[in-house]
mmCIF file of N, CA and C in Angstrom:
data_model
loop_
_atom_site.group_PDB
_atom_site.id
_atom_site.type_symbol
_atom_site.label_atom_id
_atom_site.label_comp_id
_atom_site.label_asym_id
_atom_site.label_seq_id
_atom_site.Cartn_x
_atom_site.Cartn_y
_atom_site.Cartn_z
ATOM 1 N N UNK B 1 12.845 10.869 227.394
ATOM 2 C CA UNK B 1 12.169 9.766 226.734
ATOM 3 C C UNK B 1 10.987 10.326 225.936
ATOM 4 N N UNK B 2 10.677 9.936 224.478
ATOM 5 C CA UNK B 2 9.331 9.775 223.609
ATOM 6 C C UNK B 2 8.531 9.333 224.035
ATOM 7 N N UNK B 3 7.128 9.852 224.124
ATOM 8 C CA UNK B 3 5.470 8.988 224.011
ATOM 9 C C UNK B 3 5.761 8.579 222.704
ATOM 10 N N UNK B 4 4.551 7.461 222.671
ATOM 11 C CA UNK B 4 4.601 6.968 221.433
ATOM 12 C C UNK B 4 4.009 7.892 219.983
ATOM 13 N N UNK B 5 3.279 8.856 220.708
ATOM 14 C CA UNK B 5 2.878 10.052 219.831
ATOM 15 C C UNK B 5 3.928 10.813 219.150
ATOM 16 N N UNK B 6 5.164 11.308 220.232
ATOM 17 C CA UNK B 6 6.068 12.165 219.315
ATOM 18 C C UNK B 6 6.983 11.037 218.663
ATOM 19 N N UNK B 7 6.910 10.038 218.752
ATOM 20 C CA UNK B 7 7.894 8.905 217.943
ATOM 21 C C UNK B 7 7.085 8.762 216.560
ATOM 22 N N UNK B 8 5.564 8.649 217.071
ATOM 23 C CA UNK B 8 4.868 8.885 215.213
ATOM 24 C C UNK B 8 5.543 9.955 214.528
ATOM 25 N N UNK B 9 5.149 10.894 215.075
ATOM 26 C CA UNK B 9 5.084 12.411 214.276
ATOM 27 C C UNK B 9 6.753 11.899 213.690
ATOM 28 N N UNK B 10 7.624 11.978 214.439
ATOM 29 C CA UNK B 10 8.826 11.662 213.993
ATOM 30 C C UNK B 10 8.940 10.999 212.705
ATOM 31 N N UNK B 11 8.324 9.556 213.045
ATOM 32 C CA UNK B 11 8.052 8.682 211.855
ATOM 33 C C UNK B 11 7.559 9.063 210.236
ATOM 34 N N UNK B 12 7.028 9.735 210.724
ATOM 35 C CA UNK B 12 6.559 10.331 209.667
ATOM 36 C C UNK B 12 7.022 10.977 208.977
ATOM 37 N N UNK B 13 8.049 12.170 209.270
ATOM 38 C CA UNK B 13 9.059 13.061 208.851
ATOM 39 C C UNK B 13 10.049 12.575 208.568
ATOM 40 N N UNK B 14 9.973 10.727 208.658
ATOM 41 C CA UNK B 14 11.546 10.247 207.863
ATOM 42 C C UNK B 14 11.704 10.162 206.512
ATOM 43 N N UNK B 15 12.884 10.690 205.728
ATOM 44 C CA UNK B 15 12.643 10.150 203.940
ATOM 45 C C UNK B 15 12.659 8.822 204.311
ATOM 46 N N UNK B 16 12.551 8.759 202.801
ATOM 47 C CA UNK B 16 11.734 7.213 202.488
ATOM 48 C C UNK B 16 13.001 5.910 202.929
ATOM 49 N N UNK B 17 14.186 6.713 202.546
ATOM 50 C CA UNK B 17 15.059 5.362 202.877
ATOM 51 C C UNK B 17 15.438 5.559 204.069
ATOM 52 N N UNK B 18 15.053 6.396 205.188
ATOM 53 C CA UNK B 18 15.374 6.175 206.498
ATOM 54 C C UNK B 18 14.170 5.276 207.301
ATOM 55 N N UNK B 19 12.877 5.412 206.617
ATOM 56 C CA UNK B 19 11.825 4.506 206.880
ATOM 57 C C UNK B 19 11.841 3.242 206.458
ATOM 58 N N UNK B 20 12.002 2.856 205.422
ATOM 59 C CA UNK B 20 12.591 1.375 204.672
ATOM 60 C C UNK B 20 13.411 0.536 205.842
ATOM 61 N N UNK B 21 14.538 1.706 206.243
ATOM 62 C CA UNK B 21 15.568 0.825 206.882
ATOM 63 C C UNK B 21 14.623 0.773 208.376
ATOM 64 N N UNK B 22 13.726 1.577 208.848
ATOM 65 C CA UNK B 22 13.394 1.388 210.512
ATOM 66 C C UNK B 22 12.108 0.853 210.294
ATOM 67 N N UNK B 23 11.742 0.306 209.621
ATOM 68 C CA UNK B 23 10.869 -1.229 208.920
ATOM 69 C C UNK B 23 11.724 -2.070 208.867
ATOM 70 N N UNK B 24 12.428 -2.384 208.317
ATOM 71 C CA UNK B 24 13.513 -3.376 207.993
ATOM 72 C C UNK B 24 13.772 -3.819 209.771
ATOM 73 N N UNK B 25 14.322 -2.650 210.538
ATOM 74 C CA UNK B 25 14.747 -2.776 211.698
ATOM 75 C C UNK B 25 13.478 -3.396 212.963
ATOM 76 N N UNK B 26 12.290 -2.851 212.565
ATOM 77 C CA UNK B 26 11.128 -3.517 213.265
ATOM 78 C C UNK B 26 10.938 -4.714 213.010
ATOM 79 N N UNK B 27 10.564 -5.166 212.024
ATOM 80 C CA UNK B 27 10.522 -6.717 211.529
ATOM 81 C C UNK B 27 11.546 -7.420 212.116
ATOM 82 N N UNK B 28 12.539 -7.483 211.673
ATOM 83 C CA UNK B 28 13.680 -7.687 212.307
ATOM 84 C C UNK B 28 13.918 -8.223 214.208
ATOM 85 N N UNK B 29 13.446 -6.967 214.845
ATOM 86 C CA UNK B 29 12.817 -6.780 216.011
ATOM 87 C C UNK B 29 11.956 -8.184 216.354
ATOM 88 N N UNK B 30 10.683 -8.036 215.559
ATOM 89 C CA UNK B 30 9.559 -8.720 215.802
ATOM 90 C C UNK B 30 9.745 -10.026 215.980
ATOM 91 N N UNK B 31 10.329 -10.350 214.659
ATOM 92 C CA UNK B 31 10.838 -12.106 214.304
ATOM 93 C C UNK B 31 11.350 -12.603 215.358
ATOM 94 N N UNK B 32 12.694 -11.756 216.256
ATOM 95 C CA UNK B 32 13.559 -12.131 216.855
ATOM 96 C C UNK B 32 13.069 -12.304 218.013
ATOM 97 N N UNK B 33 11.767 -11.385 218.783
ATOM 98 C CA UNK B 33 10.572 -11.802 219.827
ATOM 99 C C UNK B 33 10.023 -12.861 219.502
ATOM 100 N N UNK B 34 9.470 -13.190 218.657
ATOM 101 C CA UNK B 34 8.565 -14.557 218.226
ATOM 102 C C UNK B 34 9.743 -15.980 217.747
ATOM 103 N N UNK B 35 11.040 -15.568 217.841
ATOM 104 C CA UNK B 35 11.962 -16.999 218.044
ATOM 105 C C UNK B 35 11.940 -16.978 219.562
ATOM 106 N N UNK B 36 12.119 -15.839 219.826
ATOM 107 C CA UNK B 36 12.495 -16.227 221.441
ATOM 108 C C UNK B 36 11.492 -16.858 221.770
ATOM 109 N N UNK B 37 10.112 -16.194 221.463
ATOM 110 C CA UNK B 37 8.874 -16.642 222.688
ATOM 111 C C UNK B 37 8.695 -18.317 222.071
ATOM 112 N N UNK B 38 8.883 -19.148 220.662
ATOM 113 C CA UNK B 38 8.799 -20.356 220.055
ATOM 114 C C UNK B 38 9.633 -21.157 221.099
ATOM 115 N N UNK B 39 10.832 -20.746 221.136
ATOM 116 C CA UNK B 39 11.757 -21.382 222.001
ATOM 117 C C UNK B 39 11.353 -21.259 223.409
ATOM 118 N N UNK B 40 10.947 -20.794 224.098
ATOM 119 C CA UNK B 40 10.206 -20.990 225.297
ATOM 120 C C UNK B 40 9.329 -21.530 225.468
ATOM 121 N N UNK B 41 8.644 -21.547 224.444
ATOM 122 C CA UNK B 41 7.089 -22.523 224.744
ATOM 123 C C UNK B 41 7.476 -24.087 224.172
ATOM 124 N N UNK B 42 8.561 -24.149 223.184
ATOM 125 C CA UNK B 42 9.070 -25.481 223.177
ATOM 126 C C UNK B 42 10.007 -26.010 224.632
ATOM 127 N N UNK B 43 10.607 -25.412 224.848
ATOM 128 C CA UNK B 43 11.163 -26.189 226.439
ATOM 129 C C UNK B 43 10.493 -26.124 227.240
ATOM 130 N N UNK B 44 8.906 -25.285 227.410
ATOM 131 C CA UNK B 44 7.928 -25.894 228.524
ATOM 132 C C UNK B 44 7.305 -26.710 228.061
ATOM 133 N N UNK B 45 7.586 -27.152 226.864
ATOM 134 C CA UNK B 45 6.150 -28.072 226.260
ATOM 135 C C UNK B 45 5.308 -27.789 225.418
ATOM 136 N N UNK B 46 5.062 -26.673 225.331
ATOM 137 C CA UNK B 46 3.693 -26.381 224.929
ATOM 138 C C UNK B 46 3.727 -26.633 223.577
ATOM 139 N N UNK B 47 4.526 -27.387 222.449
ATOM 140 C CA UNK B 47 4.792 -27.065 221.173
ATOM 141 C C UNK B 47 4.417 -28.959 221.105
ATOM 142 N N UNK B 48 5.017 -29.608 222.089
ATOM 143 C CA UNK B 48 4.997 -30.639 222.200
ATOM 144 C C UNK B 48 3.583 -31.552 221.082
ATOM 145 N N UNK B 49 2.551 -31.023 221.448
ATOM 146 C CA UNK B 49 1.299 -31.323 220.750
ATOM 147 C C UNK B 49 1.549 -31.149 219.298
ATOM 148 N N UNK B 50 2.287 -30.894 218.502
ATOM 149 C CA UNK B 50 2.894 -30.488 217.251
ATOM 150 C C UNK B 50 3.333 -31.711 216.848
ATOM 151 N N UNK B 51 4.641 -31.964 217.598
ATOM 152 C CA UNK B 51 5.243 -33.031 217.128
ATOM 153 C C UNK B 51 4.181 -34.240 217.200
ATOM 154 N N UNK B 52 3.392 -34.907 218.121
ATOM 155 C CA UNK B 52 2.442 -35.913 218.281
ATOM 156 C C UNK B 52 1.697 -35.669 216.918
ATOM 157 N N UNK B 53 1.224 -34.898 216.805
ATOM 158 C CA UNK B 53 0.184 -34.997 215.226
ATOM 159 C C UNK B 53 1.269 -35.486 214.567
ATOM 160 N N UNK B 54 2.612 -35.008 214.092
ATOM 161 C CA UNK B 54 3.233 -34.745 212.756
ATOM 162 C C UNK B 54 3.376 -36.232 212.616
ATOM 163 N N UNK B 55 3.908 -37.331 213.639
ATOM 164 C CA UNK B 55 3.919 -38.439 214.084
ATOM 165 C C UNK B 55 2.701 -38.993 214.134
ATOM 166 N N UNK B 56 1.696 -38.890 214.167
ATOM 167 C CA UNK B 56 0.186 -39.489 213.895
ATOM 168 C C UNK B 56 -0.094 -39.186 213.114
ATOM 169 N N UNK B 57 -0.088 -38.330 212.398
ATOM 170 C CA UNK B 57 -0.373 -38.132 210.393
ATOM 171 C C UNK B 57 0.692 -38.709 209.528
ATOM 172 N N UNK B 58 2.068 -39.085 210.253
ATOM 173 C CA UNK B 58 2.885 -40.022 209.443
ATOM 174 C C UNK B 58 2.297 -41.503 209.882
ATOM 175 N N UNK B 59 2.389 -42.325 210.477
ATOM 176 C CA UNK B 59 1.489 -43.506 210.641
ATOM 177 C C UNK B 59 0.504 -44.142 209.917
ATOM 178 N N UNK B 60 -0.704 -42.501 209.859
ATOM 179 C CA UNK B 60 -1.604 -42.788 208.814
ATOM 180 C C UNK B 60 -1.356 -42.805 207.258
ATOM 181 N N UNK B 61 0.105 -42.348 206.888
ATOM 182 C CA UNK B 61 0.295 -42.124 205.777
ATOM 183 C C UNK B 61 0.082 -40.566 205.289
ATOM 184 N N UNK B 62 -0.422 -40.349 205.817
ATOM 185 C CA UNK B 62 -0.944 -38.910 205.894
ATOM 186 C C UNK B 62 -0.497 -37.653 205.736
ATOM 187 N N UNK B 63 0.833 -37.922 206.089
ATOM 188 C CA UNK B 63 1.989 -36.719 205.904
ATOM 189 C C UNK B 63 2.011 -36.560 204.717
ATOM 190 N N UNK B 64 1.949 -34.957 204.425
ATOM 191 C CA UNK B 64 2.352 -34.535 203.485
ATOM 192 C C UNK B 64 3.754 -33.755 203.126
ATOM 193 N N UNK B 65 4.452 -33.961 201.780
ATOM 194 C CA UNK B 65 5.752 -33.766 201.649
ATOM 195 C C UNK B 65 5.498 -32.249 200.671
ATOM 196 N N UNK B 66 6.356 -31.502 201.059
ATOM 197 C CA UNK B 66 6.344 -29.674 200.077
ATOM 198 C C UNK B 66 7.641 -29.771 199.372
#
């Protein structure tokens, strides 16, 4: 197994389109953590407070349309 030190150095020594693509592949990564963790905090609730505004700023008229 790599420290995260020899995975830099590595990083570093990639051409450019092998770095592009293991960017591409991190992001990628990232997004797919932050759907998961959205979707968890919506089936405990915690997102819940979202919908109540969006629904109390429509009432007032308030909603805005993009």
């Amino acid at each position: 197994m790599f420290n995260v030190a020899e995975i830099k150095a590595a990083i570093e020594k990639l051409p450019e389109s092998d770095f592009v693509q293991l960017r591409k592949w991190f992001w990628e990564k990232d997004w797919q953590k932050w759907d998961r963790q959205i979707e968890v905090d919506s089936d405990a609730g915690k997102l819940d407070f979202l919908i109540e505004e969006a629904f109390d700023e429509k009432s007032k008229g308030q909603l805005k349309e993009f």
